[in-house]
């Protein structure tokens, strides 16, 4: 019998972190974050990282584990997530995997068999010089049946690197956990409103200053661009590519909403996710599902 894992997946600004805290606190559990940007120190406001106050005493794992610019792969995440989850379960506590990075969630929940090969950095540098459309065309020429979003530059590049390194493009799976998967989102109009409110709050809390501090300390713009969304667009503003604050906020708001839509497209593919009605006591709905899962 496989150990049990509860997954809480959701879009930007959906409230998944808050729900995760409430459920983990209720069941005496701990949270493993599944976010590709929150693993980096000093990427706080731009990544929407939960604050110590918001954690409300619930232990969180896989936050702030490497410095900006360090190489960190999905295989690195999977390995560390397995270690954290196994430790939580070994101490007799429920483990909650909470986040919005679909690949990270699936790597752990589905048990992707991943390679630990180090990337060929010279090949990566060559790929960095090419447009996203060119990279996608290269991938389709080599793997025409590969299912990947053509605008997901990081994912397309990673698949090209795996081909170059001789890895299997489509990983096999060996699940380590029995999972209950809970989904968190809102009707589109309400989600857009929440995204706008959160963006306004984060600007007021110093999101621009956070990115400027990274630039001042020598964090490479290429790294910030690859992070996408807030870090890419704010870096463009701070370096003069985007000329006005109004244009910055318009572009960023649109980009976050488009990303949330792509997140939903990804998560909707998984028919095992139980979608919670966030407007009708989602904690009670989740508790009912979790109680049945553990019984």
Coordinates of C-alpha atoms in Angstrom, one line a residue:
X1 CA 0.0 0.0 0.0
X2 CA 1.4 3.4 -1.0
X3 CA 1.7 6.2 1.5
X4 CA -0.9 9.0 1.0
X5 CA -0.3 12.5 -0.3
X6 CA -2.7 15.4 -0.6
X7 CA -2.2 17.7 -3.5
X8 CA -3.6 21.2 -3.7
X9 CA -3.2 22.7 -7.2
X10 CA -4.4 26.0 -8.4
X11 CA -3.9 29.1 -10.5
X12 CA -2.2 32.4 -9.6
X13 CA -4.2 34.4 -6.9
X14 CA -6.6 31.5 -6.4
X15 CA -6.0 31.2 -2.6
X16 CA -4.4 27.7 -2.7
X17 CA -1.7 28.7 -0.2
X18 CA -4.2 30.0 2.3
X19 CA -6.4 26.9 1.8
X20 CA -3.3 24.7 2.2
X21 CA -2.4 26.3 5.6
X22 CA -6.0 25.9 6.9
X23 CA -6.1 22.3 6.0
X24 CA -2.6 21.4 7.2
X25 CA -3.4 23.2 10.5
X26 CA -6.7 21.3 10.8
X27 CA -5.0 17.9 10.2
X28 CA -1.7 18.6 11.9
X29 CA 0.1 18.3 8.6
X30 CA 3.0 20.0 6.8
X31 CA 3.3 21.6 3.4
X32 CA 5.7 21.0 0.6
X33 CA 5.7 24.0 -1.9
X34 CA 5.5 23.1 -5.6
X35 CA 6.5 26.4 -7.2
X36 CA 9.4 26.7 -9.6
X37 CA 10.3 30.3 -8.5
X38 CA 9.7 30.1 -4.8
X39 CA 12.7 27.7 -4.4
X40 CA 14.9 30.8 -4.9
X41 CA 15.8 33.1 -2.0
X42 CA 14.9 36.8 -2.3
X43 CA 12.2 36.0 -4.9
X44 CA 9.4 36.9 -2.5
X45 CA 6.8 39.4 -3.7
X46 CA 7.3 38.7 -7.4
X47 CA 6.7 35.0 -6.9
X48 CA 3.8 35.4 -4.4
X49 CA 5.7 33.5 -1.8
X50 CA 3.8 32.9 1.4
X51 CA 5.0 35.0 4.4
X52 CA 5.9 33.6 7.8
X53 CA 2.8 35.3 9.2
X54 CA 0.6 33.7 6.6
X55 CA 2.1 30.2 7.4
X56 CA 0.4 30.5 10.8
X57 CA 2.8 28.1 12.4
X58 CA 2.5 25.4 9.7
X59 CA 5.9 24.0 8.6
X60 CA 6.7 24.7 4.9
X61 CA 9.3 22.9 2.9
X62 CA 11.2 23.7 -0.4
X63 CA 11.0 27.5 0.0
X64 CA 14.3 29.5 -0.2
X65 CA 16.6 26.6 -0.9
X66 CA 18.9 28.1 -3.5
X67 CA 20.3 31.5 -4.6
X68 CA 19.0 33.5 -7.6
X69 CA 20.8 32.3 -10.7
X70 CA 21.7 28.8 -9.5
X71 CA 20.8 25.9 -11.7
X72 CA 17.7 24.1 -10.3
X73 CA 15.9 21.4 -12.3
X74 CA 12.7 19.5 -12.1
X75 CA 14.7 16.5 -11.1
X76 CA 16.2 18.5 -8.2
X77 CA 12.8 19.5 -7.1
X78 CA 11.4 15.9 -7.3
X79 CA 14.3 14.5 -5.3
X80 CA 14.0 17.1 -2.5
X81 CA 10.2 16.9 -2.5
X82 CA 10.4 13.1 -2.1
X83 CA 12.8 13.5 0.9
X84 CA 10.5 16.1 2.5
X85 CA 7.3 14.2 2.0
X86 CA 8.8 10.9 3.1
X87 CA 10.1 12.6 6.3
X88 CA 6.7 14.2 7.0
X89 CA 4.9 10.9 6.6
X90 CA 7.5 9.0 8.7
X91 CA 6.8 11.4 11.5
X92 CA 3.1 10.4 11.4
X93 CA 1.8 13.6 9.8
X94 CA -0.2 14.3 6.7
X95 CA 1.8 15.7 3.8
X96 CA 0.3 18.4 1.5
X97 CA 1.9 19.3 -1.8
X98 CA 0.7 22.8 -2.6
X99 CA 1.5 24.9 -5.7
X100 CA 0.8 26.1 -9.2
X101 CA 3.7 24.6 -11.2
X102 CA 2.0 21.8 -13.0
X103 CA 5.1 20.0 -14.0
X104 CA 6.6 20.0 -10.5
X105 CA 3.3 18.7 -9.1
X106 CA 3.0 15.9 -11.7
X107 CA 6.7 15.0 -11.3
X108 CA 6.0 14.1 -7.7
X109 CA 2.4 13.0 -7.7
X110 CA 2.7 10.8 -10.9
X111 CA 6.3 9.6 -10.1
X112 CA 8.1 10.8 -13.3
X113 CA 11.3 8.8 -13.8
X114 CA 13.7 11.6 -14.4
X115 CA 17.4 11.8 -15.4
X116 CA 19.9 13.4 -13.1
X117 CA 22.2 14.3 -16.0
X118 CA 23.8 17.7 -15.8
X119 CA 22.8 19.9 -18.8
X120 CA 25.3 20.8 -21.6
X121 CA 25.7 24.5 -20.8
X122 CA 27.3 25.3 -24.2
X123 CA 24.3 23.8 -26.0
X124 CA 21.9 25.7 -23.7
X125 CA 23.8 29.0 -24.5
X126 CA 23.2 28.3 -28.2
X127 CA 19.5 27.7 -27.6
X128 CA 19.2 30.9 -25.6
X129 CA 20.1 32.9 -28.7
X130 CA 17.1 31.6 -30.7
X131 CA 13.5 32.8 -30.6
X132 CA 10.8 30.7 -28.9
X133 CA 9.1 30.0 -32.3
X134 CA 12.4 28.7 -33.7
X135 CA 13.0 26.5 -30.7
X136 CA 9.4 25.1 -31.0
X137 CA 10.0 24.4 -34.7
X138 CA 13.3 22.6 -33.9
X139 CA 11.4 20.4 -31.3
X140 CA 8.6 19.6 -33.7
X141 CA 11.1 18.5 -36.4
X142 CA 12.6 16.0 -34.0
X143 CA 9.6 15.0 -31.9
X144 CA 6.4 15.9 -34.0
X145 CA 4.1 14.1 -31.5
X146 CA 5.5 15.9 -28.4
X147 CA 2.6 17.5 -26.4
X148 CA 4.0 20.9 -25.2
X149 CA 2.7 24.5 -25.2
X150 CA 4.5 26.3 -28.1
X151 CA 4.9 29.5 -26.0
X152 CA 6.4 27.7 -23.0
X153 CA 10.0 28.6 -23.8
X154 CA 11.6 27.0 -20.8
X155 CA 9.8 23.7 -21.3
X156 CA 10.6 23.6 -25.1
X157 CA 14.3 24.3 -24.3
X158 CA 14.4 21.6 -21.7
X159 CA 13.0 19.0 -24.1
X160 CA 15.5 20.0 -26.8
X161 CA 18.3 19.6 -24.2
X162 CA 17.0 16.2 -23.2
X163 CA 17.1 15.1 -26.8
X164 CA 20.6 16.5 -27.1
X165 CA 21.7 14.7 -24.0
X166 CA 20.1 11.4 -25.1
X167 CA 17.4 11.3 -22.5
X168 CA 13.9 10.0 -23.1
X169 CA 11.6 12.9 -24.0
X170 CA 8.5 11.4 -22.5
X171 CA 9.3 10.1 -19.0
X172 CA 8.0 6.9 -17.7
X173 CA 6.1 6.9 -14.4
X174 CA 6.4 5.1 -11.1
X175 CA 4.1 6.6 -8.5
X176 CA 5.4 6.6 -5.0
X177 CA 2.2 7.9 -3.4
X178 CA -1.6 7.4 -3.4
X179 CA -2.8 10.9 -4.1
X180 CA -5.9 13.0 -3.4
X181 CA -5.9 15.9 -5.8
X182 CA -7.8 19.1 -4.9
X183 CA -8.2 21.9 -7.4
X184 CA -8.5 25.6 -6.6
X185 CA -9.7 28.4 -8.9
X186 CA -12.5 30.9 -9.4
X187 CA -14.8 32.0 -12.2
X188 CA -12.7 34.0 -14.7
X189 CA -14.1 37.4 -13.9
X190 CA -13.5 36.9 -10.1
X191 CA -10.1 35.4 -10.7
X192 CA -9.1 38.5 -12.8
X193 CA -10.3 40.8 -10.0
X194 CA -8.2 38.8 -7.5
X195 CA -5.2 39.0 -9.8
X196 CA -5.5 42.8 -10.1
X197 CA -5.9 43.3 -6.4
X198 CA -2.9 41.1 -5.6
X199 CA -0.8 42.9 -8.1
X200 CA -1.7 46.3 -6.7
X201 CA -0.9 45.1 -3.2
X202 CA 2.5 43.7 -4.2
X203 CA 3.5 46.9 -6.0
X204 CA 2.7 48.8 -2.8
X205 CA 4.7 46.3 -0.7
X206 CA 7.8 46.8 -2.8
X207 CA 7.8 44.4 -5.8
X208 CA 9.7 46.9 -8.0
X209 CA 12.3 47.4 -5.3
X210 CA 12.7 43.7 -4.9
X211 CA 13.7 43.3 -8.6
X212 CA 15.9 46.4 -8.5
X213 CA 17.7 44.9 -5.6
X214 CA 18.4 41.7 -7.5
X215 CA 19.7 43.7 -10.4
X216 CA 21.9 45.9 -8.2
X217 CA 23.4 42.8 -6.7
X218 CA 24.4 41.4 -10.1
X219 CA 21.7 38.9 -10.7
X220 CA 21.8 38.2 -14.5
X221 CA 18.9 39.6 -16.5
X222 CA 18.8 36.4 -18.5
X223 CA 17.9 34.5 -15.3
X224 CA 15.2 37.1 -14.5
X225 CA 13.8 36.9 -18.0
X226 CA 13.6 33.1 -17.7
X227 CA 11.6 33.4 -14.5
X228 CA 8.8 35.0 -16.6
X229 CA 5.9 37.2 -15.6
X230 CA 6.7 39.7 -12.8
X231 CA 10.5 39.3 -13.0
X232 CA 10.7 39.4 -16.8
X233 CA 8.3 42.4 -17.3
X234 CA 9.6 44.4 -14.3
X235 CA 13.2 43.9 -15.5
X236 CA 12.2 45.2 -18.9
X237 CA 10.7 48.3 -17.1
X238 CA 13.7 48.9 -14.9
X239 CA 16.1 48.6 -17.9
X240 CA 14.1 51.0 -20.0
X241 CA 12.6 48.5 -22.5
X242 CA 9.1 49.3 -21.1
X243 CA 8.9 53.1 -20.8
X244 CA 6.0 53.9 -18.5
X245 CA 4.6 52.6 -15.2
X246 CA 1.1 52.5 -16.8
X247 CA 2.4 50.3 -19.6
X248 CA 4.2 48.0 -17.1
X249 CA 1.0 47.4 -15.1
X250 CA -1.1 46.8 -18.2
X251 CA 1.4 44.3 -19.7
X252 CA 1.9 42.6 -16.4
X253 CA -1.8 42.3 -15.5
X254 CA -2.5 40.8 -19.0
X255 CA 0.4 38.4 -18.8
X256 CA -0.6 37.1 -15.4
X257 CA -4.2 36.5 -16.5
X258 CA -3.0 34.7 -19.7
X259 CA -0.7 32.5 -17.5
X260 CA -3.6 31.7 -15.2
X261 CA -5.6 30.6 -18.2
X262 CA -2.7 28.3 -19.3
X263 CA -2.4 26.9 -15.8
X264 CA -6.1 26.0 -15.9
X265 CA -5.7 24.4 -19.3
X266 CA -2.9 22.2 -17.8
X267 CA -4.8 21.2 -14.7
X268 CA -8.1 20.5 -16.5
X269 CA -6.3 17.7 -18.3
X270 CA -6.2 15.8 -15.1
X271 CA -9.5 14.2 -14.6
X272 CA -8.6 13.0 -11.1
X273 CA -8.6 16.6 -9.6
X274 CA -11.6 17.4 -7.4
X275 CA -12.4 21.0 -8.1
X276 CA -13.5 23.0 -5.0
X277 CA -16.2 25.6 -5.1
X278 CA -14.2 28.5 -3.6
X279 CA -17.4 30.6 -3.0
X280 CA -19.0 27.9 -0.9
X281 CA -16.9 26.9 2.1
X282 CA -14.0 25.1 0.3
X283 CA -12.4 24.0 3.7
X284 CA -15.5 22.0 4.5
X285 CA -15.6 20.5 1.0
X286 CA -11.9 19.6 1.2
X287 CA -12.2 18.1 4.7
X288 CA -15.0 15.8 3.5
X289 CA -12.8 14.5 0.7
X290 CA -9.7 14.2 2.9
X291 CA -11.6 12.3 5.6
X292 CA -12.9 9.8 3.0
X293 CA -9.4 9.5 1.5
X294 CA -7.8 8.6 4.9
X295 CA -10.6 6.3 5.9

